[in-house]
mmCIF file of C-alpha atoms in Angstrom:
data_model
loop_
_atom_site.group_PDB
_atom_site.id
_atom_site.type_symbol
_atom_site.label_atom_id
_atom_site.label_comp_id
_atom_site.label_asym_id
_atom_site.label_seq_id
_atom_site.Cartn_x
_atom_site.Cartn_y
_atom_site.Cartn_z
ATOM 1 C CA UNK A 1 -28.602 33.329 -57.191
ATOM 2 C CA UNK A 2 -30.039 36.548 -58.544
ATOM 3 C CA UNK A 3 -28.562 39.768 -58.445
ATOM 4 C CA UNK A 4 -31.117 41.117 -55.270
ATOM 5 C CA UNK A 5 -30.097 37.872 -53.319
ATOM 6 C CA UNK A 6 -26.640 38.517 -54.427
ATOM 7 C CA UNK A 7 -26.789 42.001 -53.360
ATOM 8 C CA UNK A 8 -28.769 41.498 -50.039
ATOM 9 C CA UNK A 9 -25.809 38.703 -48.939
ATOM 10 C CA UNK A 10 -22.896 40.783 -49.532
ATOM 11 C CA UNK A 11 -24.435 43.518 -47.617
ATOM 12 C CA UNK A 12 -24.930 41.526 -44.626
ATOM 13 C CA UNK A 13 -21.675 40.166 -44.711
ATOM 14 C CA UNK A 14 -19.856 43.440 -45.134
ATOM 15 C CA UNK A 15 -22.345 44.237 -42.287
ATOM 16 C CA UNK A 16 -21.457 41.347 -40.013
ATOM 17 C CA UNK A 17 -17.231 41.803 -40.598
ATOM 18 C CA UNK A 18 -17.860 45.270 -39.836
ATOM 19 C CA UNK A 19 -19.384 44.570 -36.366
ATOM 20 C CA UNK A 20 -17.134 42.157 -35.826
ATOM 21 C CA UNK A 21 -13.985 44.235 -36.947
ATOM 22 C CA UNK A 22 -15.410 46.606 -34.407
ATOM 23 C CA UNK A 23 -15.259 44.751 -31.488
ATOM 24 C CA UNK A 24 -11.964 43.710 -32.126
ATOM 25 C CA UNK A 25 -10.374 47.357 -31.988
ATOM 26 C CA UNK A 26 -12.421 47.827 -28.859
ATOM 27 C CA UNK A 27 -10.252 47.720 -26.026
ATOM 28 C CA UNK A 28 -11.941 45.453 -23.819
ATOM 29 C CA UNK A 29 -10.804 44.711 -19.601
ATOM 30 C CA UNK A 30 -13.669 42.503 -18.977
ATOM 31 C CA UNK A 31 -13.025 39.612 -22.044
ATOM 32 C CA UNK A 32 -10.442 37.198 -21.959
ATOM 33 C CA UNK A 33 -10.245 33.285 -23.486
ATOM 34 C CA UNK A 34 -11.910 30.647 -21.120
ATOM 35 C CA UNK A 35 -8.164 29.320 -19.375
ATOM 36 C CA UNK A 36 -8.035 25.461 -20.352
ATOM 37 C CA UNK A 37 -4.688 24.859 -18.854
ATOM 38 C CA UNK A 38 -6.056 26.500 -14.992
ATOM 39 C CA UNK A 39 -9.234 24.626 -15.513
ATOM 40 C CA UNK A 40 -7.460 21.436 -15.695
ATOM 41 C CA UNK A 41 -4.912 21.384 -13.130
ATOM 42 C CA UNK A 42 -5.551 19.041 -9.947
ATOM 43 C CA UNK A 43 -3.539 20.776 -7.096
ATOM 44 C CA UNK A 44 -4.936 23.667 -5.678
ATOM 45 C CA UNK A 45 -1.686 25.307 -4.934
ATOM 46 C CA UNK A 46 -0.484 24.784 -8.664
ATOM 47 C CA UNK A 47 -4.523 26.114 -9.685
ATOM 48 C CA UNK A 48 -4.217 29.412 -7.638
ATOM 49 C CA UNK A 49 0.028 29.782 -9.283
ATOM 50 C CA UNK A 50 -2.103 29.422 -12.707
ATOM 51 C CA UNK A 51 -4.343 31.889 -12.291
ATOM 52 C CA UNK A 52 -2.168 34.474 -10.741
ATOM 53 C CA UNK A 53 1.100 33.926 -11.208
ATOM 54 C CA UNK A 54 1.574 33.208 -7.252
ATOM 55 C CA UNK A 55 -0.359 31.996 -4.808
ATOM 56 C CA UNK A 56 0.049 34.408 -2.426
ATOM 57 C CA UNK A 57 -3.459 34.712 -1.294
ATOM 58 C CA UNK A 58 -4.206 37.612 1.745
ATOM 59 C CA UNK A 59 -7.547 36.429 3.618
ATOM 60 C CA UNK A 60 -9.677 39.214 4.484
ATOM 61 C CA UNK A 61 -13.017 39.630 6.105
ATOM 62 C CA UNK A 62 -13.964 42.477 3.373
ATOM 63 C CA UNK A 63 -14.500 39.630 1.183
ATOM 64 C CA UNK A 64 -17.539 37.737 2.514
ATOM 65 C CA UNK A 65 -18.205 34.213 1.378
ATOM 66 C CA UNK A 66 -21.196 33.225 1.916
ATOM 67 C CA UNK A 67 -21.709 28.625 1.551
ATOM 68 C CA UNK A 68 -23.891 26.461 3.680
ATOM 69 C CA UNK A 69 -21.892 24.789 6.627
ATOM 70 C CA UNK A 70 -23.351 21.667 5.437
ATOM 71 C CA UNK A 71 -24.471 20.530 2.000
ATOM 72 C CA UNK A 72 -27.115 17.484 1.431
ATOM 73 C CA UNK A 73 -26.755 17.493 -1.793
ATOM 74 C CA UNK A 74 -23.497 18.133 -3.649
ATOM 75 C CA UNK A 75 -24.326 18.472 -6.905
ATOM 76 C CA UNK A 76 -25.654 22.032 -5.974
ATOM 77 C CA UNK A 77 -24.242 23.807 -3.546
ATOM 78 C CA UNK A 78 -24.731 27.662 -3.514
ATOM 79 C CA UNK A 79 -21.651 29.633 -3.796
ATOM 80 C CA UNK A 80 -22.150 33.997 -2.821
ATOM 81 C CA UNK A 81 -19.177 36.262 -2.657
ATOM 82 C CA UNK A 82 -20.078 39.910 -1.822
ATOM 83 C CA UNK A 83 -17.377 42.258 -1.367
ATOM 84 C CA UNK A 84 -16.877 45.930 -0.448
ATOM 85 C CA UNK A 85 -13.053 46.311 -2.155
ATOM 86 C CA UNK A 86 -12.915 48.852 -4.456
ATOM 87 C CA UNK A 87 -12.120 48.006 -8.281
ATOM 88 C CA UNK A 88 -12.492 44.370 -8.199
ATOM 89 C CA UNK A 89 -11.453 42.982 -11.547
ATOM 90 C CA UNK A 90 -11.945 39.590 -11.153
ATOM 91 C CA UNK A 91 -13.572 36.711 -8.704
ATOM 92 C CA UNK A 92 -12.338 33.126 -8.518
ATOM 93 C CA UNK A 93 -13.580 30.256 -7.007
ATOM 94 C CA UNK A 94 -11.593 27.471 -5.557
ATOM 95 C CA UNK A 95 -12.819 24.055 -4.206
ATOM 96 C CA UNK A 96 -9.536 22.470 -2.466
ATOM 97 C CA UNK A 97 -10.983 18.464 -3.087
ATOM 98 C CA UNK A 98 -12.382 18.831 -6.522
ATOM 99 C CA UNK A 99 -10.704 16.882 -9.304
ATOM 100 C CA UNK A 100 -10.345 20.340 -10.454
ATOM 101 C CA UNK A 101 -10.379 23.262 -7.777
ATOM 102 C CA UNK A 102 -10.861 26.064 -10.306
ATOM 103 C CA UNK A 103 -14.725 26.179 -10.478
ATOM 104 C CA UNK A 104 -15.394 29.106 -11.713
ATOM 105 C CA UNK A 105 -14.338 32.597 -12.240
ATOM 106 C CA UNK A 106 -16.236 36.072 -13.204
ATOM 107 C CA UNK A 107 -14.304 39.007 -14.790
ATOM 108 C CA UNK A 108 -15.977 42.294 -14.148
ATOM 109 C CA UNK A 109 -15.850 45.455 -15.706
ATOM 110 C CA UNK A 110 -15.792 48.907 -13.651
ATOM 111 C CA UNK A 111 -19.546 48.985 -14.030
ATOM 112 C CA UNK A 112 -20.003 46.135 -12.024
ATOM 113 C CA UNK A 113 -20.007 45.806 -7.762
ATOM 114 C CA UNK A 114 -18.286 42.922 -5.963
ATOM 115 C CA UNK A 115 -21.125 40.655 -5.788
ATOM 116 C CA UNK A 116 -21.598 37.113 -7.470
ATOM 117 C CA UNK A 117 -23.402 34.284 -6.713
ATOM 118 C CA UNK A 118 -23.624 30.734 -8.293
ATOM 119 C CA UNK A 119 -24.086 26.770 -7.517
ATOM 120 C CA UNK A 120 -21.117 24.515 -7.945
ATOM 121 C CA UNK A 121 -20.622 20.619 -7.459
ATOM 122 C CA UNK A 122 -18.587 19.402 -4.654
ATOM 123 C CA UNK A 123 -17.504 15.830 -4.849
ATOM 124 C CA UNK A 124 -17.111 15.473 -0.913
ATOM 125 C CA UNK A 125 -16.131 17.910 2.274
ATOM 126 C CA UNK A 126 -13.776 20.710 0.958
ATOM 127 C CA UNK A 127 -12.852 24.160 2.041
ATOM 128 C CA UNK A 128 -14.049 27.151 -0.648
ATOM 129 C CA UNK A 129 -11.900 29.629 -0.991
ATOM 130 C CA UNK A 130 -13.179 32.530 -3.264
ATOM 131 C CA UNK A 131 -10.114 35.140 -4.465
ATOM 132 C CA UNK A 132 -10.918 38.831 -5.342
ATOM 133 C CA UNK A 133 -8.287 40.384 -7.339
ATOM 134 C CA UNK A 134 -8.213 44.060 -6.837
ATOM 135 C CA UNK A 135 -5.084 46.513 -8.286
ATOM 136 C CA UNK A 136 -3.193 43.751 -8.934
ATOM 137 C CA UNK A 137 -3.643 42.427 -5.029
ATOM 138 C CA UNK A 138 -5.388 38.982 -4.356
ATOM 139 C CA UNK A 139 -7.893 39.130 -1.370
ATOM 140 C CA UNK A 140 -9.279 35.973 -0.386
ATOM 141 C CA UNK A 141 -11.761 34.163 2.057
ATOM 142 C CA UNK A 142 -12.471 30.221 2.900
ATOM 143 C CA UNK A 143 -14.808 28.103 4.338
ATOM 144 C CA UNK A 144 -15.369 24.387 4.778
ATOM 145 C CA UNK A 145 -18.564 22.813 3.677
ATOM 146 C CA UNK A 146 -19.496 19.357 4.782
ATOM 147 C CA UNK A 147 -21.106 17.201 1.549
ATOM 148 C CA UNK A 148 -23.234 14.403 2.895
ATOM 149 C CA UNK A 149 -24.056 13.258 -0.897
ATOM 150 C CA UNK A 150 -21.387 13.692 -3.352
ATOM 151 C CA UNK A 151 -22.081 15.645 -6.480
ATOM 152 C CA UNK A 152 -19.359 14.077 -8.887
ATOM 153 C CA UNK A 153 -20.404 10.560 -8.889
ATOM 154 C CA UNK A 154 -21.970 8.182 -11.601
ATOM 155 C CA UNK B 1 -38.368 28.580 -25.967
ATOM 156 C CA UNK B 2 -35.227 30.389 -25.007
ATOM 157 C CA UNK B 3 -32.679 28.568 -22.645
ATOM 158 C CA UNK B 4 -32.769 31.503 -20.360
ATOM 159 C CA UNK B 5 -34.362 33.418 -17.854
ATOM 160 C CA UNK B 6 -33.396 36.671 -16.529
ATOM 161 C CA UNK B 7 -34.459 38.715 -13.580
ATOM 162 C CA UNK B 8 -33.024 42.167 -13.235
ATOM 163 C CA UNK B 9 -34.446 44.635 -11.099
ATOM 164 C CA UNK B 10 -32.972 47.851 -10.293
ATOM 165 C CA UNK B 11 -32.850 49.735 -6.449
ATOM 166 C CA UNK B 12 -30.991 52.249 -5.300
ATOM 167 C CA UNK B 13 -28.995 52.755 -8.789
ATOM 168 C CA UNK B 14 -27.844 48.629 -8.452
ATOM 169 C CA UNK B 15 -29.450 46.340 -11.334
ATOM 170 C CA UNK B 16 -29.353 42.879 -9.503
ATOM 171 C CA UNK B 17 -29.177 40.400 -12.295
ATOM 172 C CA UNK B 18 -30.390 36.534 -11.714
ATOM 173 C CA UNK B 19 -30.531 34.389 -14.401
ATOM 174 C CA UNK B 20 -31.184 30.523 -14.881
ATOM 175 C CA UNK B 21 -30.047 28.888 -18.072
ATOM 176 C CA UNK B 22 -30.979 25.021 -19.202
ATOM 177 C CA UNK B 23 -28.003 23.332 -19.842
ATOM 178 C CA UNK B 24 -26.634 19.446 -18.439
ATOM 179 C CA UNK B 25 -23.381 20.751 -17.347
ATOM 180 C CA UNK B 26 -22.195 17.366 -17.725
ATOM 181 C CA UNK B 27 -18.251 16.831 -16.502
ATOM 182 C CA UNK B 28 -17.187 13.981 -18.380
ATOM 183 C CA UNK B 29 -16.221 11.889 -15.244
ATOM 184 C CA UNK B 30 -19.734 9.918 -15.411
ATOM 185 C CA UNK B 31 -20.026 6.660 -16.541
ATOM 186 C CA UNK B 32 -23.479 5.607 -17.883
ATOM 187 C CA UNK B 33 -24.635 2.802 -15.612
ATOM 188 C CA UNK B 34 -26.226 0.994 -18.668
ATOM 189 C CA UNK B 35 -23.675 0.727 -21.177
ATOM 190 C CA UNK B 36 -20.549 1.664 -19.218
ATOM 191 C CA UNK B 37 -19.366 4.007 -21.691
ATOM 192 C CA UNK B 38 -18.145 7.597 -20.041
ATOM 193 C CA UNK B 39 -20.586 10.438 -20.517
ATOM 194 C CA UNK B 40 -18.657 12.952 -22.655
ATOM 195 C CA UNK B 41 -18.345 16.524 -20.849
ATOM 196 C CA UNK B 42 -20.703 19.252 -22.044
ATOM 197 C CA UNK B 43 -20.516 22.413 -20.575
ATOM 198 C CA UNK B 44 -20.972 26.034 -20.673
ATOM 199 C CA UNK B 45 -17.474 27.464 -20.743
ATOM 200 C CA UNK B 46 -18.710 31.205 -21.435
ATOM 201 C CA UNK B 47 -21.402 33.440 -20.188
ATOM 202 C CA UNK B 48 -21.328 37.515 -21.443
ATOM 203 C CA UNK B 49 -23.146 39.720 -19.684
ATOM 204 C CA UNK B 50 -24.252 42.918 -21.386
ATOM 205 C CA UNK B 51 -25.936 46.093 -20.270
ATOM 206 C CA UNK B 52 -27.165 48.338 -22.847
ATOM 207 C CA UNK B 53 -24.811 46.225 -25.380
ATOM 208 C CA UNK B 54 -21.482 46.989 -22.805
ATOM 209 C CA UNK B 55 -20.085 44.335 -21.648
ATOM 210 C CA UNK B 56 -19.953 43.832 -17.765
ATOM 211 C CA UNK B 57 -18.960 40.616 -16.732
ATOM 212 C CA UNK B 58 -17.005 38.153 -18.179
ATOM 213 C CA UNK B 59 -17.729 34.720 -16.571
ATOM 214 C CA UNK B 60 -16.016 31.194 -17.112
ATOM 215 C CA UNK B 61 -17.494 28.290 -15.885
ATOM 216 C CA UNK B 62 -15.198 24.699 -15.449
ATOM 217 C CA UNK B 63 -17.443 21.637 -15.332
ATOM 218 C CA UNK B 64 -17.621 22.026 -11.492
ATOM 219 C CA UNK B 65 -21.034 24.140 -11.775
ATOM 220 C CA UNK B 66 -24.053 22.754 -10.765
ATOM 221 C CA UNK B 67 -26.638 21.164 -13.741
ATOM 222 C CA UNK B 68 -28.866 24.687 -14.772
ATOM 223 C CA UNK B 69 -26.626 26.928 -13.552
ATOM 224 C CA UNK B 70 -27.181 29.732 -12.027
ATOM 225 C CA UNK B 71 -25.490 33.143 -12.066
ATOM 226 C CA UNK B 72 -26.098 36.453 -10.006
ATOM 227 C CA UNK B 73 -24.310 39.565 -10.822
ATOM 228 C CA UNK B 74 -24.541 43.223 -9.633
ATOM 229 C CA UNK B 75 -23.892 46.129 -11.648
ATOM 230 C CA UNK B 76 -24.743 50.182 -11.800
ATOM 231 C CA UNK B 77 -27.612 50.748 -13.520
ATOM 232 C CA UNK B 78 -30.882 51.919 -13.907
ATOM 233 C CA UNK B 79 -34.618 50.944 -14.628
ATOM 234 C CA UNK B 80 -35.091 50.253 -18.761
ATOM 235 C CA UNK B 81 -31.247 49.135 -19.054
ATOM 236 C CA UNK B 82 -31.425 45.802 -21.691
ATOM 237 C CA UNK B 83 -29.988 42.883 -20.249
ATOM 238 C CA UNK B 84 -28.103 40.333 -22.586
ATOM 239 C CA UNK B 85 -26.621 37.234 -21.243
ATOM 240 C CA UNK B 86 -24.878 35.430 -23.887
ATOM 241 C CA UNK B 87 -23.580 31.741 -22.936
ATOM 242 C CA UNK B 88 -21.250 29.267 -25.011
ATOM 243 C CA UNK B 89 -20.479 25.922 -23.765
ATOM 244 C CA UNK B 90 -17.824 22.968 -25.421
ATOM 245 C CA UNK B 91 -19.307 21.842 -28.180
ATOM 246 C CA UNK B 92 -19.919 25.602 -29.233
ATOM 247 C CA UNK B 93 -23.544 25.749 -28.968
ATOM 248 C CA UNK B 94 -24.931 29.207 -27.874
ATOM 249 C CA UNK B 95 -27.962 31.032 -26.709
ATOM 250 C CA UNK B 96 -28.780 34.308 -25.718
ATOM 251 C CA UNK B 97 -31.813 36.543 -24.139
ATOM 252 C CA UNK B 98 -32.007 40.073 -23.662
ATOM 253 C CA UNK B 99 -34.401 41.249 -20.759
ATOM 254 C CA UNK B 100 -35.107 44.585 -19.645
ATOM 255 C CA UNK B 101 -34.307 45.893 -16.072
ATOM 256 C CA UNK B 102 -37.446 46.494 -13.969
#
């Protein structure tokens, strides 16, 4: 290694720890680690407890969930939560008879409005539920939707 | 060839953002008819989703979502804003695209 090469790495590594350094400090609301242990659990019940502590869900129609009453195919099935609560910090979404009901969940920052949409896998009929948490309150809504085709299988 | 598209378009002082990214979101509960043997999972666990490099949503995705996922997110924001979605998935591949909002 010459001494330009030499000089030209340890720049962009002092360059790359101080970036990363940086975001470190940075207090951020948004970030957190992907939760194994939620992911994992089988019971809905023990899921929601996992997630928040309790599962004291209040359903409300200012959280709309939108899912089709009946899927064809459940290996996509489109998933659109739109809500008009104020400060949402997170949404969840639950599906009561998947091996694993936490599908999915979206942490927003105080840029962001109440509105996400996705397309999850249901193994067979289930009710949705999607969660909003909002100042430390949980606001939820559910709906069933009928699977004709599983989306699990082999 | 980038394993994402994004879509953001602003109205009213809302950037919509749709994006698509190529991934098998495999579960790990499939068996492969041929040889028997389970499939192993492989999934994105992580998406980031950046406007004008702050961060505005955080999402985590189980094996539960759908093959190419999908993802729409709303956030305040205006015409010009750069877009970066950032994904990470099990076996800590990445990708990432930034788009500007239209």
């Amino acid at each position: 290694m010459n001494r330009r090469n030499f000089l030209k790495k340890s720049l962009m590594t002092a360059a790359v720890v101080t970036t990363f350094g940086g975001l470190m400090i940075k207090p951020k609301r948004v970030h957190a680690a992907w939760p194994k242990k939620s992911f994992d659990i089988t019971d809905l019940a023990e899921s929601i407890k996992s997630v928040y502590g309790h599962d004291d869900l209040s359903e409300t129609k200012k959280v709309k969930l939108k899912v089709p009453d009946i899927a064809e195919n459940g290996a996509i099935v489109p998933i659109n939560v739109k809500t008009d609560i104020e400060n949402v910090e997170s949404i969840m979404i639950f599906v009561e008879n998947n091996p694993q009901p936490l599908s999915s969940g979206y942490n927003l920052s105080s840029k962001s409005k109440g509105v996400i949409g996705t397309r999850i896998k249901m193994g067979k009929t289930s009710k949705v539920i999607a969660a909003v948490k909002s100042n430390g309150k949980i606001y939820s809504a559910s709906k069933e939707v009928k699977i004709t085709i599983g989306g699990c299988g082999g | 060839m980038s394993t994402i598209k994004i879509r953001a378009k602003e109205s009213n002082g809302s950037v919509t953002v749709k994006a698509l990214i190529k991934h098998p979101m495999e579960t790990g509960q499939r068996t492969d008819k041929k040889t028997g043997d389970k499939i192993p999972a492989h999934f994105i666990q992580e998406v980031v989703g950046k406007a004008n490099n702050e961060e505005v949503i955080t999402v985590h995705w189980g094996p539960a979502v759908s093959k190419n996922p999908y993802l729409t997110f709303v956030y305040n924001g205006s015409k010009g804003d750069k877009v970066e979605l950032t994904w990470l998935d099990n076996k800590g591949n990445k990708d990432s695209l930034i788009s500007e909002v239209k």
